[in-house]
Coordinates of C-alpha atoms in Angstrom, one line a residue:
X280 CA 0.0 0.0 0.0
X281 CA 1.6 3.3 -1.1
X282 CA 0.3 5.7 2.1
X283 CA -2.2 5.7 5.3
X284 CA -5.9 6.9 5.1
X285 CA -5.0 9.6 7.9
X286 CA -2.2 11.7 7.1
X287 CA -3.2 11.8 3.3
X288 CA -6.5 13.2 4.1
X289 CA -5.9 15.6 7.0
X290 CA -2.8 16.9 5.7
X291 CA -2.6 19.8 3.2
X292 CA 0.3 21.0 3.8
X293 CA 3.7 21.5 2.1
X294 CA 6.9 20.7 3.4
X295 CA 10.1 21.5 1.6
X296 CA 13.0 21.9 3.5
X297 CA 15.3 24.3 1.2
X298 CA 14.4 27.5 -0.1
X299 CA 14.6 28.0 -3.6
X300 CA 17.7 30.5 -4.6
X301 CA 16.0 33.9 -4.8
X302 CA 17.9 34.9 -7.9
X303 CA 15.7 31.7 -9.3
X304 CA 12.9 33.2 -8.7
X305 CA 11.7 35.3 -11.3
X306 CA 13.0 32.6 -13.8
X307 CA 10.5 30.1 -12.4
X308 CA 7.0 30.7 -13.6
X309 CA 8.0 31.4 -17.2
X310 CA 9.8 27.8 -16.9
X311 CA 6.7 26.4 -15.9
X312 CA 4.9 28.1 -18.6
X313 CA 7.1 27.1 -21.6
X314 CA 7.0 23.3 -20.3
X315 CA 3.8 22.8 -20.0
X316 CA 2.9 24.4 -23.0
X317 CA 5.1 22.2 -25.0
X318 CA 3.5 18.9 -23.0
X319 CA 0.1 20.6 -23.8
X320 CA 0.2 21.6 -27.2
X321 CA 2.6 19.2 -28.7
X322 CA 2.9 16.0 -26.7
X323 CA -0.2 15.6 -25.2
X324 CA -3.3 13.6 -27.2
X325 CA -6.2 15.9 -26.8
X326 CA -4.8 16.7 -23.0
X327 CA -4.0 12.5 -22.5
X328 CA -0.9 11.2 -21.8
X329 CA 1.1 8.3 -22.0
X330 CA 4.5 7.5 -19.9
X331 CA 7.4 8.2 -22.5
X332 CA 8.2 9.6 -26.0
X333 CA 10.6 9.7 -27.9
X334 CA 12.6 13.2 -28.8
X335 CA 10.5 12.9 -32.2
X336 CA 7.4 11.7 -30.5
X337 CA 7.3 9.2 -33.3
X338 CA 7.0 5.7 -30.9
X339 CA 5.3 6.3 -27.2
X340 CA 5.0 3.9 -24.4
X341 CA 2.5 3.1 -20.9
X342 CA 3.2 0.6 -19.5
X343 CA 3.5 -1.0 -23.2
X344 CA 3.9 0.7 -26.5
X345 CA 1.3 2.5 -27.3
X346 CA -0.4 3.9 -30.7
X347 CA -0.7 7.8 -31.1
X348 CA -4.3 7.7 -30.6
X349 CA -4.3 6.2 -27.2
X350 CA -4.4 8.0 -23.3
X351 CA -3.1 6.1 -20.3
X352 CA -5.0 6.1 -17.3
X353 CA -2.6 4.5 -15.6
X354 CA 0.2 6.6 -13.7
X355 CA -0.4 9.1 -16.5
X356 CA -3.6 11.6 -17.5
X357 CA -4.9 11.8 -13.8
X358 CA -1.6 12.7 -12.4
X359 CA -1.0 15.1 -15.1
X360 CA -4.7 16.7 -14.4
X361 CA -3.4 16.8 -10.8
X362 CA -0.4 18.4 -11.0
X363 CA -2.4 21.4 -13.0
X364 CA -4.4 22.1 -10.3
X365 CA -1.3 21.9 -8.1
X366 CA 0.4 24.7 -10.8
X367 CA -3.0 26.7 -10.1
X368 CA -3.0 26.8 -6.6
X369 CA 0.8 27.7 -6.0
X370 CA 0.3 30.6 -9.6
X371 CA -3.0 31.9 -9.6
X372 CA -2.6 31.2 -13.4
X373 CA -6.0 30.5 -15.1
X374 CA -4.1 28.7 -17.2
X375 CA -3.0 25.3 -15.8
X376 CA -6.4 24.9 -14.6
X377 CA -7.8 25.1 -18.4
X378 CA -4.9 22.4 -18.9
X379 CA -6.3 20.8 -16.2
X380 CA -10.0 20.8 -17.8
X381 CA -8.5 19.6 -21.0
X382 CA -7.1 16.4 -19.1
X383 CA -10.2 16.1 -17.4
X384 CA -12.8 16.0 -20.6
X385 CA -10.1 13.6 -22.6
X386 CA -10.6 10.9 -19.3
X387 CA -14.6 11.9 -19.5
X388 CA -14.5 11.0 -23.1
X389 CA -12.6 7.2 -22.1
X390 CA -14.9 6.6 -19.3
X391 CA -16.8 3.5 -19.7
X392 CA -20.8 3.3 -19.5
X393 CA -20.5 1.6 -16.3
X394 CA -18.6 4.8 -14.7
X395 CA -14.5 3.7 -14.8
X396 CA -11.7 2.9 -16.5
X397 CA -9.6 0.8 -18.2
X398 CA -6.1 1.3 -18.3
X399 CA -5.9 3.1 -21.4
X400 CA -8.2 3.9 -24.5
X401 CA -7.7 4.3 -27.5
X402 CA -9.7 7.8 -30.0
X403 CA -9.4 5.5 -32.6
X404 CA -11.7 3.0 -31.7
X405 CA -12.7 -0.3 -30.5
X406 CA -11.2 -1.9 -33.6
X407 CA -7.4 -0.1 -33.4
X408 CA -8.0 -1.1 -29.3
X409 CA -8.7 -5.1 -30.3
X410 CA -5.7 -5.2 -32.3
X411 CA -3.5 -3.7 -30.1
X412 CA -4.6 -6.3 -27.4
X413 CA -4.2 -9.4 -30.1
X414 CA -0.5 -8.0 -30.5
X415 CA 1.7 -5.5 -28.2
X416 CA -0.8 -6.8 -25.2
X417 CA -1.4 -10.5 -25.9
X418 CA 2.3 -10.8 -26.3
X419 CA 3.5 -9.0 -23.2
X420 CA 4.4 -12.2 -20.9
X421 CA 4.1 -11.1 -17.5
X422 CA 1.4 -8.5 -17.9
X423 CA -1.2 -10.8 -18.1
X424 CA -4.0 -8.4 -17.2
X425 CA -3.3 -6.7 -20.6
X426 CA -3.5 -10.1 -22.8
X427 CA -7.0 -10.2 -23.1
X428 CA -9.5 -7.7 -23.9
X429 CA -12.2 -7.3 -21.4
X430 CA -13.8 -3.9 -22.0
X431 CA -14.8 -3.3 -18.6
X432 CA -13.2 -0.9 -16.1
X433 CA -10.2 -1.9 -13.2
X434 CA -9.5 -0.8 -10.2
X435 CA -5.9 -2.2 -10.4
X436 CA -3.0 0.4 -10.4
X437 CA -5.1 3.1 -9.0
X438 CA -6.5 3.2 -12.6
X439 CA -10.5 4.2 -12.0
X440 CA -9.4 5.8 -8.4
X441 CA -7.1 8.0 -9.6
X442 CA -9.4 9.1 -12.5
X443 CA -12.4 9.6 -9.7
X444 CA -10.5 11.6 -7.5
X445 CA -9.1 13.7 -10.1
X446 CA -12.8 14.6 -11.2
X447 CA -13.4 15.0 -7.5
X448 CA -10.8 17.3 -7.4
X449 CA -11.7 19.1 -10.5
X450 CA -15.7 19.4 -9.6
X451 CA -15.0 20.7 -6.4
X452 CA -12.4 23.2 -7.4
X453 CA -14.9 25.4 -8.8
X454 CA -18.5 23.4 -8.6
X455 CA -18.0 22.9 -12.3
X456 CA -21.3 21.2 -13.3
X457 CA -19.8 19.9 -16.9
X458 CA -17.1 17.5 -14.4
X459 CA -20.6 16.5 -12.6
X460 CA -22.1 13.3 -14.2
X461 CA -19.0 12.0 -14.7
X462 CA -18.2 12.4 -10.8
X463 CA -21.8 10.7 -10.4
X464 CA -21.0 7.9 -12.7
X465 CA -18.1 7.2 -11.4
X466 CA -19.0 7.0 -7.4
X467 CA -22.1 5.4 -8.5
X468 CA -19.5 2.2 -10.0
X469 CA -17.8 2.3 -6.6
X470 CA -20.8 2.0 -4.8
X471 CA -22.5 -0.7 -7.5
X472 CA -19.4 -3.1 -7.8
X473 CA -19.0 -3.4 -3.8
X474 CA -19.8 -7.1 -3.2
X475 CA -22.3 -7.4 0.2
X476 CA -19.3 -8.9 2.4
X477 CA -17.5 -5.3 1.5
X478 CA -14.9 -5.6 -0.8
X479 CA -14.9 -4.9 -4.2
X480 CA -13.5 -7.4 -7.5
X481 CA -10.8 -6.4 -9.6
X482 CA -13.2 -5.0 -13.0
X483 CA -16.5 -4.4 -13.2
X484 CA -18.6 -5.0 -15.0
X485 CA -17.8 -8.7 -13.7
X486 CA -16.5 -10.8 -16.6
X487 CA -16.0 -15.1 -16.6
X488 CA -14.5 -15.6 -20.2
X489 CA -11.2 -15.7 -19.3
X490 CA -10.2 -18.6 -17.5
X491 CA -6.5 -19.8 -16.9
X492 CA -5.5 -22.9 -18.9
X493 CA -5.7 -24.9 -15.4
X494 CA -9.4 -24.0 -14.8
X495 CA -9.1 -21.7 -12.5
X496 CA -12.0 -19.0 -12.8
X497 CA -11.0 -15.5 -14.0
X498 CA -9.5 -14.1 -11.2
X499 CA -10.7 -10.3 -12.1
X500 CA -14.0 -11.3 -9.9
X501 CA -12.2 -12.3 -7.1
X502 CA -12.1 -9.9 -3.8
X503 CA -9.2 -7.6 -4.1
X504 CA -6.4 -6.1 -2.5
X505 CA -3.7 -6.7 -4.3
X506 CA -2.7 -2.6 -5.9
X507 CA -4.7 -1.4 -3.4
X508 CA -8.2 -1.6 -4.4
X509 CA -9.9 -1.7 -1.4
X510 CA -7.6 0.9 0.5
X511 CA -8.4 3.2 -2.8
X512 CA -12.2 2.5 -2.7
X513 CA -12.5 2.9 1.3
X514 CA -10.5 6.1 0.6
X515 CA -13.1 7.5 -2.1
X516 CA -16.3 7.0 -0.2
X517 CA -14.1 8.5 3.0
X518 CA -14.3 11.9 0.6
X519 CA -17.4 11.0 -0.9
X520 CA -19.2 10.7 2.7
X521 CA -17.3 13.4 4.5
X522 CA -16.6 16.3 1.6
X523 CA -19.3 16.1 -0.8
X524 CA -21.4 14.9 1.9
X525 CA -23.3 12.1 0.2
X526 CA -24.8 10.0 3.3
X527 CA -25.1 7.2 0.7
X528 CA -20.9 6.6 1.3
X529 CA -21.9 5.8 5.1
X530 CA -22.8 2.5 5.0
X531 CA -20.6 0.5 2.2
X532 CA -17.5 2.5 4.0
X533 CA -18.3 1.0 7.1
X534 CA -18.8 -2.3 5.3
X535 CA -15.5 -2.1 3.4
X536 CA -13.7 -1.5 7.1
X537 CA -15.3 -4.6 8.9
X538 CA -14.1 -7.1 5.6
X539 CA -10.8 -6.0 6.3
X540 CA -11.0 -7.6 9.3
X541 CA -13.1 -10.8 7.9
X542 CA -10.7 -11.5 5.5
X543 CA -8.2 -11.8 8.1
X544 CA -6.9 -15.9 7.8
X545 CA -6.7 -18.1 11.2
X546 CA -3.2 -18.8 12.7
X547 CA -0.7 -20.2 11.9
X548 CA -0.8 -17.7 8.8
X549 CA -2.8 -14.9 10.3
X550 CA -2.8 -12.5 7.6
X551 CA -4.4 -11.6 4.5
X552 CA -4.0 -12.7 0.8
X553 CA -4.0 -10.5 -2.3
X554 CA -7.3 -11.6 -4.1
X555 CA -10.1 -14.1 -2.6
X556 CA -13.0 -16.5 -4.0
X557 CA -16.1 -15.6 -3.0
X558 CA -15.7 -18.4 -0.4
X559 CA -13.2 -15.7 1.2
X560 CA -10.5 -18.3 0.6
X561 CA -7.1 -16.8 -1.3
X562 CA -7.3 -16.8 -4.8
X563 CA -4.8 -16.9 -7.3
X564 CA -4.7 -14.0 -10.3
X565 CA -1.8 -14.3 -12.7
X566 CA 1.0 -17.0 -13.5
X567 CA 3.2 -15.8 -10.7
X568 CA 0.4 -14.9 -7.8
X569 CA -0.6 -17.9 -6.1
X570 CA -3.5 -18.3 -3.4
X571 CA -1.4 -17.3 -0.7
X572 CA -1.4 -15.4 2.4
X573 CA 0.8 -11.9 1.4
X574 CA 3.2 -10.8 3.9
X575 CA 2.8 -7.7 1.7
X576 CA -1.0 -7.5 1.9
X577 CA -0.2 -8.3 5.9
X578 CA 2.0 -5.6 6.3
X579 CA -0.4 -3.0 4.5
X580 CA -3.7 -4.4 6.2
X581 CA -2.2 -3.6 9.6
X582 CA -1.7 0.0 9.0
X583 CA -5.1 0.1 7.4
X584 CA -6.5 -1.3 10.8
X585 CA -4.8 1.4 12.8
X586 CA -6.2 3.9 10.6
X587 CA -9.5 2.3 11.1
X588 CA -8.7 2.5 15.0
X589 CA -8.1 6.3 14.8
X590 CA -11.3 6.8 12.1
X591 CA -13.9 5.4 14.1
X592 CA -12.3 4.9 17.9
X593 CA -13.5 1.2 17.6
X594 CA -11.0 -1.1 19.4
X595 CA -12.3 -4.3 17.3
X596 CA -10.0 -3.1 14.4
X597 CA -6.9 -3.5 16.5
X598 CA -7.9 -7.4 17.9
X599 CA -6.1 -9.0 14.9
X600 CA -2.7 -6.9 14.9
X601 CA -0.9 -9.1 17.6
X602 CA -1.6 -12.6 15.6
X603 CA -1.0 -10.6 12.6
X604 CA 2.5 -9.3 13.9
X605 CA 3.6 -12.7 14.8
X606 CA 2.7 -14.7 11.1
X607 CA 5.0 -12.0 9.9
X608 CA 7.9 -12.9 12.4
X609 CA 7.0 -16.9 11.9
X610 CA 7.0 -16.2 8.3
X611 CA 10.5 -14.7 8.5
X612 CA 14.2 -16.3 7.4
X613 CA 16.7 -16.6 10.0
X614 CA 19.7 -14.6 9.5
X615 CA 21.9 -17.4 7.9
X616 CA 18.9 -18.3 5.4
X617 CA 19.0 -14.8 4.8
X618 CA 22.6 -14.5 4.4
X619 CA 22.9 -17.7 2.4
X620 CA 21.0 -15.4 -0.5
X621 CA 23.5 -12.5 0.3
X622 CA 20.7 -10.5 2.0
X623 CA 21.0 -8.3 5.5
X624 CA 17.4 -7.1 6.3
X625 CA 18.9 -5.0 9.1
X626 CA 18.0 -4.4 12.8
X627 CA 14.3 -4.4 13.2
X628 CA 13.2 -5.8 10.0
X629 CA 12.6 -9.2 8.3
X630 CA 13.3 -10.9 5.3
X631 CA 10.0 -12.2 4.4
X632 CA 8.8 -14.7 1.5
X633 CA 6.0 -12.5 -0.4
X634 CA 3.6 -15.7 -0.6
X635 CA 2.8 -18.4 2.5
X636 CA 0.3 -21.2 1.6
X637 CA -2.5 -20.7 3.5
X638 CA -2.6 -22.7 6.7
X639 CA 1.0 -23.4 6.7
X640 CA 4.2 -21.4 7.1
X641 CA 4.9 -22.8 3.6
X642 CA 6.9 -19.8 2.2
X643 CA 5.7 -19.9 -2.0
X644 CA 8.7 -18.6 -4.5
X645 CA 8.0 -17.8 -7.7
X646 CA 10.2 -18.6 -10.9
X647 CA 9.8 -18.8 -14.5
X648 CA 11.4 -20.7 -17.6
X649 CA 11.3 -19.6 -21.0
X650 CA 11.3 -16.8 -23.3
X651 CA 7.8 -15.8 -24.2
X652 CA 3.9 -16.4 -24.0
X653 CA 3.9 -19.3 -26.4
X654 CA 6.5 -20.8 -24.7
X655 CA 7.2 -19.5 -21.0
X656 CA 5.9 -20.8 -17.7
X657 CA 5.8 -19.4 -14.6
X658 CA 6.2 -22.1 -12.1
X659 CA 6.1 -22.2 -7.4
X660 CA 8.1 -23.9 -5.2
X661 CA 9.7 -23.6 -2.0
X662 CA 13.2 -23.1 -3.4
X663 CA 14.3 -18.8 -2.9
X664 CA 17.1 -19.3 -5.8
X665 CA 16.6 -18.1 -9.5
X666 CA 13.3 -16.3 -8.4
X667 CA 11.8 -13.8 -10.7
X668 CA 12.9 -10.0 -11.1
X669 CA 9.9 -8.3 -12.1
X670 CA 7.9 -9.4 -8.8
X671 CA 9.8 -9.4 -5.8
X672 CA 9.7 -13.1 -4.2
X673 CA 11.4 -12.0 -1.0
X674 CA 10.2 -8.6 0.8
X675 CA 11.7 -6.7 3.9
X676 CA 9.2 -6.3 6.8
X677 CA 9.9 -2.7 8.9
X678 CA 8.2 -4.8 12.0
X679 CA 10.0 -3.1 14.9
X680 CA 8.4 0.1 13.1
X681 CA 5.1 -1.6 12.8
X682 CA 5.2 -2.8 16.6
X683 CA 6.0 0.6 18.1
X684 CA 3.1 2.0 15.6
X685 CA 0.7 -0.8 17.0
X686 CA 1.5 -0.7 20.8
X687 CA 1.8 3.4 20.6
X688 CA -2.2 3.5 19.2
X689 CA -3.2 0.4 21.3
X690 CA -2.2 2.5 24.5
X691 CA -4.6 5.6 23.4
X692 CA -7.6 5.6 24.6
X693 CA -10.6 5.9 22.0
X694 CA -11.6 9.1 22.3
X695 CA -8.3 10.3 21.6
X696 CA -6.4 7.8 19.3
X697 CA -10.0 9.3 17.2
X698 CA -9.8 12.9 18.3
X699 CA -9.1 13.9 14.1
X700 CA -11.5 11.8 12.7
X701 CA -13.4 13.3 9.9
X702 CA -15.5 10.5 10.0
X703 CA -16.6 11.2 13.4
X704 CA -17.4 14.7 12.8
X705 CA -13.8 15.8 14.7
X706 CA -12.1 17.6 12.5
X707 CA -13.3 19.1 9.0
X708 CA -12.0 16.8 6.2
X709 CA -10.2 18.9 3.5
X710 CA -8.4 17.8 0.2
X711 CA -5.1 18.8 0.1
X712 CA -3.9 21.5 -1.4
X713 CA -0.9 19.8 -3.2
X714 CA -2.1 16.4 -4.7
X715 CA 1.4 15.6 -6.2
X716 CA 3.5 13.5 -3.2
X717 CA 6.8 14.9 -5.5
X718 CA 5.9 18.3 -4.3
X719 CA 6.1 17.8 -0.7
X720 CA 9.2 15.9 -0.8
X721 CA 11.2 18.1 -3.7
X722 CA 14.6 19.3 -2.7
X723 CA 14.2 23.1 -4.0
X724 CA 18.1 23.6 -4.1
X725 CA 17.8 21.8 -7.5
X726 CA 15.9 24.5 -8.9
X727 CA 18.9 26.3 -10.9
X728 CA 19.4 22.7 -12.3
X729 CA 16.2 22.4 -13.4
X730 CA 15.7 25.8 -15.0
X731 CA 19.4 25.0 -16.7
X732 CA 18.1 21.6 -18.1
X733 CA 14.7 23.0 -20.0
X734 CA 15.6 23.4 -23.7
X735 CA 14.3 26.1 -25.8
X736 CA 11.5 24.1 -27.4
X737 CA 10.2 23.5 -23.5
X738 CA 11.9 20.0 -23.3
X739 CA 13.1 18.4 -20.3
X740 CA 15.0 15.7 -22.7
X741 CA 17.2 13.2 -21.1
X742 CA 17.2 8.9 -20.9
X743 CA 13.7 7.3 -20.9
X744 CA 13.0 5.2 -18.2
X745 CA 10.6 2.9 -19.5
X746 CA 11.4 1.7 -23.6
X747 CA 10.3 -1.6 -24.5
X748 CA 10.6 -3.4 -27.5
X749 CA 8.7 -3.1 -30.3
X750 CA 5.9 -5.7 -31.3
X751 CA 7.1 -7.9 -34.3
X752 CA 4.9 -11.3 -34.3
X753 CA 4.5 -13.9 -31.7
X754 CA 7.7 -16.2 -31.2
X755 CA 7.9 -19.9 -31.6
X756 CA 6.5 -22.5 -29.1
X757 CA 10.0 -24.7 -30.0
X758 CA 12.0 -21.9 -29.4
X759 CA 15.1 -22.7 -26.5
X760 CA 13.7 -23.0 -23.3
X761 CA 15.9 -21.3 -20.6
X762 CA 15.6 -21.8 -17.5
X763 CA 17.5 -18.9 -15.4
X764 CA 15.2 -16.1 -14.6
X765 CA 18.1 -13.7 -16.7
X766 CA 17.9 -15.9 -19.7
X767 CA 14.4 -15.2 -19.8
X768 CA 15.0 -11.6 -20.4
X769 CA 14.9 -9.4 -23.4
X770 CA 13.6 -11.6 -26.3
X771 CA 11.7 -9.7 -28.8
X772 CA 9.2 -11.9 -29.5
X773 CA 8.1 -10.5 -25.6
X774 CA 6.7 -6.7 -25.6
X775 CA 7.5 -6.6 -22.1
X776 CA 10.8 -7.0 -22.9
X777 CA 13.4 -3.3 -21.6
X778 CA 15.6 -2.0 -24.0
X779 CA 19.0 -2.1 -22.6
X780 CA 20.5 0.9 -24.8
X781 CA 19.6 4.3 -23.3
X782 CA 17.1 6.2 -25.5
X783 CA 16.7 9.9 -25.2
X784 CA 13.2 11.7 -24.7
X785 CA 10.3 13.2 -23.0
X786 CA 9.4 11.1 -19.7
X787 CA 6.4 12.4 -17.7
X788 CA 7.6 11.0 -14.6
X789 CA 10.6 13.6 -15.5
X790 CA 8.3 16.8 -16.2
X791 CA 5.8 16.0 -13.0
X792 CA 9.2 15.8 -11.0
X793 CA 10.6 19.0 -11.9
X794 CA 7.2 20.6 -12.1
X795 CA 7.1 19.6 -8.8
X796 CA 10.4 21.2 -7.3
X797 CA 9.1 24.3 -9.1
X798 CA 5.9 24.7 -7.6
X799 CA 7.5 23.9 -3.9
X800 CA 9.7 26.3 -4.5
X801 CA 7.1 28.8 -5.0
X802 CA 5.3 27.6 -2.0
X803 CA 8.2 28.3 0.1
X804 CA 9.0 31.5 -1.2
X805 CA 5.1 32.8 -0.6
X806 CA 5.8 31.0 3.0

């Protein structure tokens, strides 16, 4: 889980620790200008975005390539959207928020009937969509969630979240009625997908064609926490319930809270899996995510329940901590297991497996053999050697942190371990004023370097982070066989496969990052 319920939503704040140079300071907002008129006018597709471009913005890339008519949801329009209103709030300039309106009616334009998101869409069409899912997708081992075409939305990777909160944002900035039915559509999916034990499945509308090859159902019905989903929905009708007001939130937010706690597994592995049947019994989703118990998901689920604790003052939400703090330490490898694979969690933390079979202390480690869909495998043992890369198979555990967190609110009483509870009525629930987490954590002493770097086109050019090779066919199913996880690496019959050489570009990651350090730096300056 990537933050806490609390300090997200009470705090609006920034906090930068170095003041931007003053002689810096008049360069600044005409930096800001230039680049984001250049990401605007010339890179952007109707105010979407995707991850990465190249300097000629002739080949483009999400989280796979991507054709020149598509927007990614995904870690790119929303955050862009975002960090307009961010650039408004620390300017005054009517400007980024009409940016910020252009990102918001390209994401109204790819929202689904039901009310969310996919990962992407693409202007062109259902047709140019297909085909890109029977090639870059369908080829992209690893990615499994983009090898089949659903057309439903996800709340995986934040995806319809990020989109709802940006309309939030965006309606509430100015009571905008054109952001309005959108908004509505979009809470009303939240609010229609939750199943009645409280969680909420991967997509909706709920789909069934896509079974794995071993029978197993399609796991985008399953109960989900794996990416956050039910953090991200509890979260939404958290705003919906205490900012907009909408006593409709009330009830499937205190129903999302108590699963938390139902899905909690018995001892010896008392913690919580990443997906479940409708049994409530772990699920598996793709190759490499068994039905296991998550000392991940474990980790994340107790912080949710002491956020829980200080939302609603309730001490049941704390009762499954302690059982849950000592499956982690059970779970853990001794320190010459852990040395043996040339790993030193450090004092107060634990080398965890990820995955535990259910019941068991079992740890699960994932590994794969092969070079691409037609002729890879992803395969689970109990062996920690030649694991996977792209999923970590052993995780450190911060649970000296986690204990001193736990015993510190278990030692409050109610009344005041719940003393800021919006939900409660305590304190007045706010959004932030700064959405982007780069702004409150940018290092304003790198302001000169960032004005330096901006061409005179409005570029921030430099090495792309994410370049993957392009699609050419599918490979072979006699190709060789490897059967060390590097082996596997970099065919090109595999579209997730990173190119090695550096390529030169636009990355958005890049231009939200130095945005960022901009717009703190005004914030300190006015401060």
């Amino acid at each position: 889980m990537k933050r806490i319920l609390l300090p997200l939503l009470l705090s609006a704040g920034l906090s930068a620790v170095v003041a931007a140079p003053k002689n810096d300071s008049g360069k600044v907002l005409p930096a800001m200008k230039k680049a984001t008129r250049f990401m605007y006018d010339r890179v952007s597709t109707e105010g979407g975005f995707v991850w990465n471009y190249t300097t000629d913005l002739s080949r483009r890339w999400g989280e796979l390539e991507a054709y020149p008519t598509m927007v990614w949801v995904e870690k790119g329009t929303p955050e862009m959207g975002q960090l307009m209103i961010d650039a408004y709030h620390a300017t005054g300039d009517e400007y980024y928020y009409d940016m910020a309106v252009r990102s918001a009616r390209i994401l109204i334009r790819g929202q689904l009937p039901c009310g969310g998101w996919n990962y992407k869409f693409d202007l062109a069409g259902a047709a140019s969509e297909r085909r890109w899912f029977e090639t870059v997708g369908r080829n992209a081992w690893g990615m499994g969630e983009h090898g089949h075409y659903y057309g439903n939305a996800t709340f995986d990777d934040d995806v319809t979240a990020s989109a709802l909160n940006f309309l939030m944002r965006i309606y509430l900035e100015k009571s905008d009625p054109q952001f309005k039915p959108a908004l509505d559509r979009a809470i009303g999916l939240v609010l229609e997908s939750q199943y009645p034990v409280g969680g909420w499945p991967q997509r909706w509308p709920l789909m069934y064609d896509h079974p794995d090859p071993d029978g197993t159902p399609d796991y985008s019905a399953c109960i989900t926490f794996n990416d956050d989903v039910i953090p991200n929905n509890i979260e939404i009708l958290l705003r919906v319930a205490c900012i907009m007001g909408d006593a409709r939130a009330m009830e499937p937010l205190i129903r999302a809270m108590n699963c938390v706690r139902t899905l909690q597994q018995g001892t010896p592995s008392a913690g919580w899996a990443d997906q479940y049947y409708l049994d409530l019994t772990p699920a598996k989703a793709r190759d490499f995510e068994p039905a296991a118990i998550s000392t991940v998901r474990t980790r994340d689920c107790i912080r949710l329940l002491m956020d829980f604790y200080r939302l609603t003052g309730d001490r049941k939400f704390l009762d499954g901590i302690p059982a849950a703090l000592d499956f982690l330490r059970a779970a853990a490898l001794d320190e010459a297991s852990a040395a043996d694979l040339g790993r030193k969690p450090g004092k107060g933390r634990l080398l965890c497996p990820r995955f535990v079979k259910p019941g068991t202390l079992t740890p699960l480690y994932m590994h794969r053999k092969g070079l691409h869909v037609d002729n890879g495998v992803y395969y689970i043992d109990q062996n920690p050697q030649n694991v996977i890369g792209h999923y970590a198979a052993l995780v450190v555990i911060h649970i000296d942190d986690l204990q001193r967190k736990y015993d510190a609110l278990n030692a409050l009483p109610a009344a005041e371990a719940a003393a800021e509870s919006p939900l409660l009525g305590n304190v007045r629930m706010e959004l932030p004023r700064y959405h982007t987490p780069a702004i409150a954590s940018a290092d304003t002493s790198r302001v000169g370097a960032v004005l330096s770097s901006l061409d005179g086109e409005g570029r921030w050019i430099g090495p792309l982070n994410w370049v993957l090779v392009p699609y050419i066919g599918p490979g072979r199913a006699d190709d060789p066989v490897p059967d060390t996880y590097e082996e596997t690496l970099g065919n090109p019959h595999n579209t997730a496969s990173l190119v090695t050489e550096p390529v030169e570009g636009i990355c958005l990651r890049t231009y939200i990052d130095n945005m960022a350090t901009l717009i703190a730096s005004l914030s300190n300056n006015q401060n």
